[in-house]
Amino acid sequence: MQKTYWNQLVIAGMLVGYLSACTGVGPTTNLFRSSSPHEQYAQSLKEAKLDKTALGIDWLQAGEKALRDSLKISIPYRESGYFSASKPFAVGYRIDGTRGDRFIVQVETQGQRDAKVFIDVFELGGRTPDRLASSKADTNNLVWEVHRAQTHLIRVQPELLRSGRYTISITREPALSFPVQGLDSRRISSYFGAPRDGGRRRHEGIDIFAPRGTPVVASANGVVTGVGTNNLGGNVVFLSDNDRNLRLYYAHLDRFNVTDGQRVRIGDTLGFVGNTGNARTTAPHLHFGIYQFSEGAIDPLPFVRLGRGPAKQSLLAASRLGDSMRISATRSPVRSSPGSEAPILRDLPRTSAFTVLGGTATWLRVELPDGLTGYVNSNTAELTARPLRRLTLSSVSNLLDAADPMAGVIDTLPNGTTLEVLATYSQYLLVRSEEGLAGWIVKTIDP
């Protein structure tokens, strides 16, 4: 019976793949086409009647659970993980973003068959997560820019009926190109909001010091909307970045290299560093400002500051993915983020069991038997291959497939059965029979 059911799911999964790859299915396609590849795939499950099967329901629920039970990380970050064809999977990562950040998410998969992975980004803070961006179909990468300071959630979910390892890497880079040729944010000497004129006004930009005559370049594609002179800025250029609804301001130029109405591309020379205007008594530098059409001056620093480079976390050994492990220390916390200062979700006593979902060599991303996910320091854990002790049953016991009162029964073990105890969780023992069959039993007494 189970084999027949699995075969039906495999056939249905092939139909899902066909439907999700199609550009149109009948005259009503446009009416029902979803706005993201993930939603299109969910719709294909319904069309294939898979949303009524246990596997289809689990896939949809896994996607929703990842939005609620996401884990906090700091960028740049990478970790490895595993997804199984028999258990739908999704994972959520929360990151803090500031306007001007550009994030790059890449997911590499390894398996016997190519797996389509859906990457979606949501902005948190409202009643429900607001989806901002999604990866294109058949691509396992996504780049998006932050439009306001907020916590964002990245959800990664593979299609059904695929198994494989994956590595996710999340990095950050500035949304705009640096405005002085050959330099970077390490040459910024005065920042947004610094007092000016004895505190009567605030600095509405950043100052980048460079030799006189250094090319000042376009930080974005756009149109030059102002070339002229004023008392504060001296020789100035305004560049409209209509894609972002921003106006870029270049001041204290020694001379111009563009005219009003000229269309420019990133890296084109707008002028040259000088010290005109109220900078006559200071060394040559560029005052760079950003103005939003509806909000006035905003801090340019996040738009041009250097990223921290590629993620460098050491990856978890592939052989550890999916392993059952237990706590080897006296106690070990499950944390909401991979770091020793992260909030504690739960404290686990020695011998507590968990499953390794992914993580790094230092921090394991784990799932507890009751479904809680978080990070555990790898130095506090060990494999369950070596038994803790042996146990002889004094009464008939059910061998369960989960540490849960509603779990399925794998086998009924008679009185006198000898078992190896591998780990514990709450009132349950993770055990292995002499025949190698593993599962959970209720701990009626402490042997």
XYZ file of C-alpha atoms in Angstrom:
447
model
C 0.000 0.000 0.000
C 2.769 2.468 0.941
C 4.690 1.621 -2.251
C 1.608 2.282 -4.395
C 1.006 5.606 -2.652
C 4.636 6.638 -3.169
C 4.444 5.757 -6.866
C 1.335 7.886 -7.198
C 3.161 10.797 -5.633
C 6.122 10.368 -7.972
C 3.823 10.416 -11.003
C 1.994 13.432 -9.623
C 5.340 15.103 -8.945
C 6.288 14.660 -12.600
C 3.022 16.362 -13.482
C 3.851 19.190 -11.094
C 7.209 19.677 -12.779
C 5.501 19.764 -16.151
C 2.889 22.265 -15.034
C 5.386 24.573 -13.313
C 7.558 24.610 -16.448
C 4.699 25.436 -18.801
C 4.187 29.000 -19.970
C 0.470 28.427 -20.454
C -2.124 25.767 -19.786
C -5.382 26.507 -21.547
C -7.320 29.752 -21.985
C -7.609 30.538 -18.260
C -3.856 30.530 -17.547
C -3.511 34.310 -17.243
C -6.440 34.419 -14.873
C -4.831 32.010 -12.400
C -1.126 32.734 -12.931
C 0.504 33.688 -9.619
C 2.947 36.546 -9.163
C 5.955 34.514 -8.041
C 7.483 31.145 -9.016
C 6.706 29.820 -5.520
C 3.048 30.761 -5.860
C 2.924 29.372 -9.405
C 4.283 26.086 -8.077
C 1.698 26.057 -5.266
C -0.983 26.562 -7.906
C 0.407 23.653 -9.916
C 0.055 21.451 -6.817
C -3.620 22.293 -6.731
C -4.049 21.619 -10.444
C -2.345 18.244 -9.988
C -4.564 17.520 -6.932
C -1.438 17.221 -4.789
C -2.622 19.855 -2.337
C -4.988 17.210 -0.915
C -2.242 14.640 -0.326
C -0.201 14.441 2.865
C 2.985 15.338 0.988
C 1.408 18.330 -0.759
C -0.157 19.617 2.452
C 3.178 19.250 4.244
C 4.949 21.252 1.497
C 2.490 24.133 1.788
C 2.653 24.076 5.589
C 6.462 23.978 5.564
C 6.498 27.193 3.534
C 4.175 28.913 6.002
C 6.106 27.603 9.017
C 9.354 29.072 7.660
C 7.734 32.520 7.776
C 6.878 32.104 11.461
C 9.887 30.196 12.783
C 12.725 31.959 10.974
C 16.193 32.232 12.525
C 18.257 35.432 12.857
C 21.637 35.683 11.121
C 24.249 38.377 10.491
C 25.632 39.090 7.034
C 27.804 37.810 5.421
C 26.730 34.282 6.230
C 26.710 30.828 4.742
C 25.674 27.398 5.920
C 24.946 23.971 4.508
C 21.878 21.793 4.881
C 19.949 18.841 3.502
C 16.454 18.345 2.120
C 14.790 14.970 1.653
C 12.336 13.795 -1.003
C 10.252 12.151 1.716
C 9.872 15.236 3.946
C 8.957 18.678 2.536
C 11.380 21.337 3.670
C 11.628 25.113 3.964
C 13.866 27.386 6.013
C 13.643 31.074 6.895
C 16.470 33.479 7.764
C 15.902 36.937 9.281
C 18.337 39.767 8.547
C 18.342 43.481 9.349
C 18.553 45.746 6.330
C 19.076 49.480 5.833
C 18.065 51.449 2.782
C 21.048 51.402 0.457
C 21.910 47.739 1.148
C 21.938 45.296 -1.740
C 21.764 41.647 -0.668
C 22.824 38.683 -2.770
C 21.442 35.214 -2.006
C 22.903 32.167 -3.723
C 21.835 28.562 -3.189
C 23.953 25.737 -4.577
C 22.471 22.236 -4.597
C 24.013 18.805 -4.974
C 21.951 15.718 -5.643
C 21.282 12.965 -8.124
C 18.753 15.203 -9.906
C 18.675 18.954 -10.358
C 16.370 20.626 -7.842
C 14.455 23.826 -8.381
C 14.749 26.066 -5.334
C 12.373 28.942 -4.633
C 13.871 32.000 -2.921
C 11.517 34.678 -1.626
C 12.213 37.809 0.410
C 9.643 39.288 2.775
C 9.584 42.505 4.765
C 8.458 42.002 8.356
C 6.787 44.457 10.670
C 3.188 44.415 9.514
C 0.415 41.997 10.354
C 1.615 39.607 7.676
C 4.960 39.306 5.860
C 5.043 41.460 2.733
C 6.792 39.750 -0.180
C 9.320 42.077 -1.821
C 11.257 39.919 -4.277
C 11.506 36.395 -5.638
C 14.102 34.482 -7.589
C 13.321 33.872 -11.228
C 12.186 30.424 -12.281
C 15.015 27.892 -12.674
C 17.586 30.158 -11.008
C 18.895 29.547 -7.508
C 19.973 33.117 -6.817
C 18.367 36.426 -5.942
C 19.574 40.031 -5.670
C 17.451 42.766 -4.139
C 17.833 46.227 -2.625
C 16.438 47.367 0.702
C 14.028 50.295 0.395
C 13.595 51.048 4.091
C 15.256 50.048 7.347
C 13.440 46.906 8.429
C 13.887 43.263 9.313
C 13.679 41.054 6.245
C 13.026 37.341 5.946
C 14.591 35.113 3.299
C 12.666 31.891 2.679
C 14.285 29.015 0.803
C 12.167 26.041 -0.261
C 12.919 23.299 -2.830
C 10.300 21.644 -4.981
C 8.754 18.328 -3.993
C 10.312 14.899 -4.461
C 13.918 16.024 -4.584
C 16.746 15.096 -2.224
C 20.083 16.802 -1.940
C 22.548 18.919 -0.050
C 22.552 22.672 -0.355
C 24.750 25.598 0.605
C 23.211 29.029 1.056
C 25.373 32.141 0.942
C 24.107 35.644 1.777
C 26.305 38.679 1.219
C 25.876 42.445 1.125
C 27.167 45.144 -1.208
C 26.287 48.859 -1.632
C 23.385 49.752 -3.907
C 25.342 52.569 -5.582
C 28.789 52.767 -7.122
C 31.325 54.846 -5.179
C 31.249 58.460 -6.443
C 35.030 59.087 -6.584
C 37.029 57.088 -9.091
C 39.497 54.602 -7.631
C 38.424 55.109 -4.002
C 36.031 53.466 -1.569
C 34.236 54.236 1.696
C 37.467 54.094 3.700
C 38.196 57.600 2.373
C 35.085 59.145 3.950
C 36.074 61.677 6.626
C 32.859 63.483 7.567
C 29.497 61.821 7.973
C 25.802 62.572 7.659
C 24.334 64.553 10.577
C 27.598 66.069 11.809
C 27.102 69.623 13.208
C 27.911 72.577 10.963
C 28.084 76.364 11.614
C 28.278 75.907 15.376
C 25.360 73.496 15.436
C 22.964 75.734 13.476
C 22.646 73.084 10.763
C 23.545 69.467 10.121
C 25.743 67.952 7.444
C 23.454 66.573 4.730
C 25.953 64.226 3.146
C 29.404 62.668 3.392
C 32.807 64.155 2.531
C 35.301 62.138 0.503
C 38.808 63.596 0.420
C 40.924 63.074 -2.699
C 43.561 64.937 -4.730
C 42.324 67.871 -6.773
C 41.262 66.762 -10.233
C 40.312 63.196 -9.263
C 37.339 62.170 -11.453
C 33.920 62.330 -9.786
C 31.722 59.663 -11.348
C 28.056 58.726 -11.693
C 26.991 56.365 -8.910
C 23.925 55.271 -10.858
C 22.470 55.362 -14.324
C 20.419 58.534 -14.723
C 19.944 62.028 -16.115
C 21.880 65.157 -15.139
C 19.201 67.544 -13.900
C 21.352 70.404 -12.654
C 24.807 71.848 -13.380
C 25.631 75.126 -11.681
C 27.068 77.051 -8.747
C 25.806 77.954 -5.271
C 27.322 79.539 -2.153
C 27.675 76.376 -0.067
C 28.472 73.769 -2.691
C 30.401 75.856 -5.204
C 30.354 73.960 -8.485
C 27.626 71.326 -8.188
C 25.963 68.597 -10.240
C 22.574 66.980 -9.588
C 21.940 63.504 -11.000
C 18.452 61.961 -10.962
C 18.324 58.223 -10.252
C 14.734 57.623 -11.302
C 14.914 53.860 -10.681
C 15.286 54.549 -6.952
C 13.416 57.879 -6.798
C 16.625 59.603 -5.648
C 18.514 62.785 -6.510
C 22.305 62.545 -6.119
C 24.221 65.717 -5.243
C 27.905 66.302 -6.066
C 29.444 69.483 -4.579
C 32.736 71.450 -4.319
C 33.758 70.353 -7.839
C 36.829 71.926 -9.354
C 35.131 71.876 -12.779
C 32.295 70.158 -14.674
C 32.341 67.426 -17.292
C 28.589 67.192 -18.086
C 25.707 69.411 -19.155
C 22.050 69.715 -18.111
C 19.867 66.960 -19.536
C 22.760 64.647 -20.316
C 22.073 60.939 -19.796
C 24.919 59.129 -18.027
C 25.783 55.615 -16.946
C 27.566 54.276 -13.862
C 31.216 55.336 -13.932
C 30.821 58.255 -16.351
C 32.790 61.321 -15.242
C 30.562 64.163 -13.998
C 33.346 66.495 -12.876
C 36.518 66.640 -10.817
C 37.312 66.952 -7.108
C 37.934 70.487 -5.876
C 37.209 72.802 -2.946
C 34.860 75.422 -4.350
C 32.044 77.077 -2.387
C 32.377 77.079 1.405
C 35.201 74.497 1.167
C 37.784 77.066 0.037
C 39.707 76.759 3.306
C 39.691 72.934 3.387
C 41.531 70.311 1.372
C 39.926 69.208 -1.930
C 37.065 66.788 -1.408
C 33.688 65.735 -2.770
C 30.549 66.438 -0.765
C 28.153 63.654 -1.784
C 24.503 63.876 -0.810
C 21.357 61.902 -1.535
C 17.886 63.430 -1.550
C 14.649 61.518 -1.807
C 12.060 63.437 -3.772
C 9.468 63.153 -1.000
C 11.643 63.073 2.162
C 14.635 65.346 1.675
C 18.200 64.415 2.624
C 18.964 60.811 3.637
C 22.210 59.226 4.812
C 24.364 58.289 1.794
C 26.683 55.984 3.744
C 24.683 52.708 3.411
C 24.444 53.314 -0.357
C 28.237 53.419 -0.876
C 29.933 51.703 2.079
C 32.012 48.633 1.390
C 30.471 45.218 1.901
C 32.193 42.755 4.212
C 33.160 40.460 1.392
C 32.219 36.808 0.952
C 30.916 34.641 3.767
C 33.750 32.755 5.458
C 32.028 30.423 7.909
C 33.452 26.889 7.826
C 30.790 24.575 6.484
C 29.401 21.575 8.307
C 30.700 18.240 7.053
C 28.216 16.727 4.610
C 28.239 13.468 6.582
C 26.665 15.250 9.570
C 23.581 16.452 7.676
C 20.465 14.627 8.847
C 22.309 12.963 11.746
C 20.690 12.258 15.084
C 22.816 13.799 17.844
C 22.568 14.424 21.573
C 23.828 16.978 24.061
C 27.131 15.895 25.622
C 27.598 18.854 27.981
C 25.782 19.209 31.294
C 23.459 21.679 29.623
C 23.421 23.436 26.269
C 21.168 26.256 25.030
C 19.313 26.262 21.739
C 19.779 29.786 20.380
C 17.851 31.840 17.834
C 21.033 32.746 15.941
C 24.435 31.141 15.353
C 26.293 33.016 18.069
C 26.994 32.819 21.788
C 25.205 36.131 22.476
C 21.978 35.176 20.676
C 18.732 34.814 22.656
C 18.139 31.386 24.191
C 15.086 29.507 22.937
C 15.472 26.557 25.266
C 18.018 24.936 27.581
C 18.690 21.265 26.884
C 20.025 18.874 29.548
C 22.655 16.226 28.843
C 21.561 13.364 26.490
C 18.787 15.467 24.872
C 18.205 14.383 21.284
C 18.006 16.523 18.161
C 18.377 16.213 14.393
C 20.971 18.182 12.447
C 19.250 20.151 9.665
C 22.295 22.145 8.619
C 24.552 24.888 9.893
C 28.287 25.491 10.068
C 31.196 23.639 11.611
C 30.723 25.701 14.800
C 26.954 26.151 15.003
C 24.541 23.342 14.163
C 21.065 24.274 12.929
C 18.917 21.682 14.682
C 15.361 20.498 15.072
C 14.150 19.154 18.394
C 11.699 16.256 18.519
C 8.841 18.711 19.226
C 9.635 20.746 16.083
C 11.540 23.668 17.639
C 14.447 24.802 15.464
C 17.510 26.784 16.469
C 21.294 26.665 16.762
C 23.424 24.540 19.079
C 27.169 24.908 19.581
C 28.815 21.866 18.005
C 31.267 21.569 20.928
C 28.373 20.603 23.224
C 27.042 17.765 21.059
C 27.982 14.240 20.047
C 26.707 11.506 17.743
C 24.276 8.896 19.039
C 26.163 5.958 17.494
C 27.594 4.959 20.873
C 24.762 3.937 23.237
C 24.379 5.546 26.632
C 23.362 2.267 28.253
C 21.348 -0.921 27.684
C 17.766 -1.408 28.783
C 15.636 -4.553 29.156
C 11.893 -3.921 28.878
C 9.823 -5.057 31.856
C 6.565 -4.777 29.901
C 5.261 -4.600 26.340
C 6.129 -1.243 24.731
C 5.314 0.457 21.437
C 8.264 1.605 19.330
C 7.204 5.026 17.997
C 8.392 7.002 14.980
C 8.476 10.287 16.947
C 8.650 11.536 20.525
C 4.997 12.448 20.495
C 1.838 10.893 21.994
C 0.239 10.926 18.517
C 3.242 9.274 16.823
C 2.888 6.236 14.591
C 3.781 2.792 15.909
C 6.763 1.200 14.164
C 6.607 -2.060 16.098
C 5.355 -3.560 19.340
C 8.227 -4.758 21.521
C 7.575 -7.703 23.845
C 8.517 -7.945 27.491
C 12.203 -8.793 27.896
C 13.376 -7.013 24.737
C 16.900 -5.608 25.125
C 17.463 -2.116 23.726
C 20.303 0.362 23.453
C 19.399 3.832 24.765
C 20.801 6.466 22.393
C 19.297 9.728 23.698
C 16.402 11.217 25.642
C 13.761 13.876 25.214
C 11.128 14.775 27.786
C 9.460 11.494 28.831
C 10.797 9.582 25.817
C 13.882 7.486 25.108
C 15.467 7.162 21.684
C 16.383 3.472 21.429
C 17.810 0.917 19.007
C 16.953 -2.774 19.005
C 19.438 -5.616 18.539
C 18.174 -5.861 14.952
C 19.124 -2.209 14.364
C 15.569 -0.836 14.422
C 15.497 2.665 15.955
C 12.615 4.651 17.411
C 11.142 6.117 20.568
C 9.592 4.527 23.623
C 7.838 6.081 26.580
C 10.087 6.258 29.621
C 7.827 4.667 32.246
C 10.583 4.450 34.841
C 14.169 5.657 34.930
C 16.215 2.482 34.548
